[in-house]
Amino acid sequence: MLKFINETVDYLKDKGFNEPEVGIILGTGLGQLINSIEILKEVSYNHIPNFPTATVEFHKGKLIYGNLAGKKVVVMQGRFHIYEGYTLQDVTYPVRVMQQLGITTLLVSNAAGAINLNFKKGELMLIDDHINLQGSSPLAVRGIEQMGERFVDMSAPYNADINAKFKSIAKAHNITLHEGIYASVVGPQLETRAEYRMLKIIGADAVGMSTVPEIIVANHLKLKAAAVSVLTDECDPDNLKPINIEEIIAMAAKAEPNMVILFKELIKTL
Ligand code: HPA
């Protein structure tokens, strides 16, 4: 894997991706952040050597390099999910590449369902901890010890300083920012009523289909990591309506301006 990563990194450095400090993974609900970036370079995933082969759905995926709030950033516009048929190593490959390019901080966003019914759709949740329900680990591969530790500590996977900053920024801008536990599932199907009940019992506040693999690898690489979810639906097992994907996308869009404020202001403080 190291040889592949080095090839990818050499290609991107050649393209001008010079020493980014912060990596950002844009999930549903943070696409607008792109409008705040002074874009210096961008490359389609399709053109990046050794990047996971893009599916039809994802041929719009791009890696972007530029300035945001005075920092050099590298941004993934579009991420890879296991529900698309990628492995967890594919899903997290770009995190390893961004680390080799020079990032020391990784910021992640996603859309998630609210398991904690005190949290309302359209609100944001800072991820304080997670439960991996994806059935495997991106670190469960032969040779992982050549790339870092095998038994990675997970006592504080989300950086406490960054989370404290996110909370004070939210307060200063009057943005509701809950804090909670994110459970990652494989998807792509949504959960049954029984599954939502289980998720609540095991302590999840939100559920989604991403983020946890990237955060595990960020910890493997000793990056400072943080993640924020847009809550797009309320997962009440006693009152569950059929899922409406348009409503989920509309909710993510509604929360987007607040997400953009949080990320921009946070990056200023790094
Ligand atoms: N479950 C899983 N993933 C999701 C959900 C959900 O309810 N909402 C948005 N992403």
Short mmCIF file of C-alpha atoms in Angstrom, two decimals, residues 15 43 75 128 177 192 218 223 270:
data_model
loop_
_atom_site.label_atom_id
_atom_site.label_comp_id
_atom_site.label_asym_id
_atom_site.label_seq_id
_atom_site.Cartn_x
_atom_site.Cartn_y
_atom_site.Cartn_z
CA LYS A 15 0.10 19.04 -9.70
CA VAL A 43 -8.22 17.04 -9.87
CA VAL A 75 -10.64 19.01 0.31
CA ASP A 128 -17.79 13.18 20.65
CA LEU A 177 -24.61 22.27 18.22
CA THR A 192 -35.72 -0.83 10.60
CA ALA A 218 -6.82 9.47 11.15
CA LEU A 223 -3.89 13.25 12.95
CA LEU A 270 -5.88 26.34 13.93
#
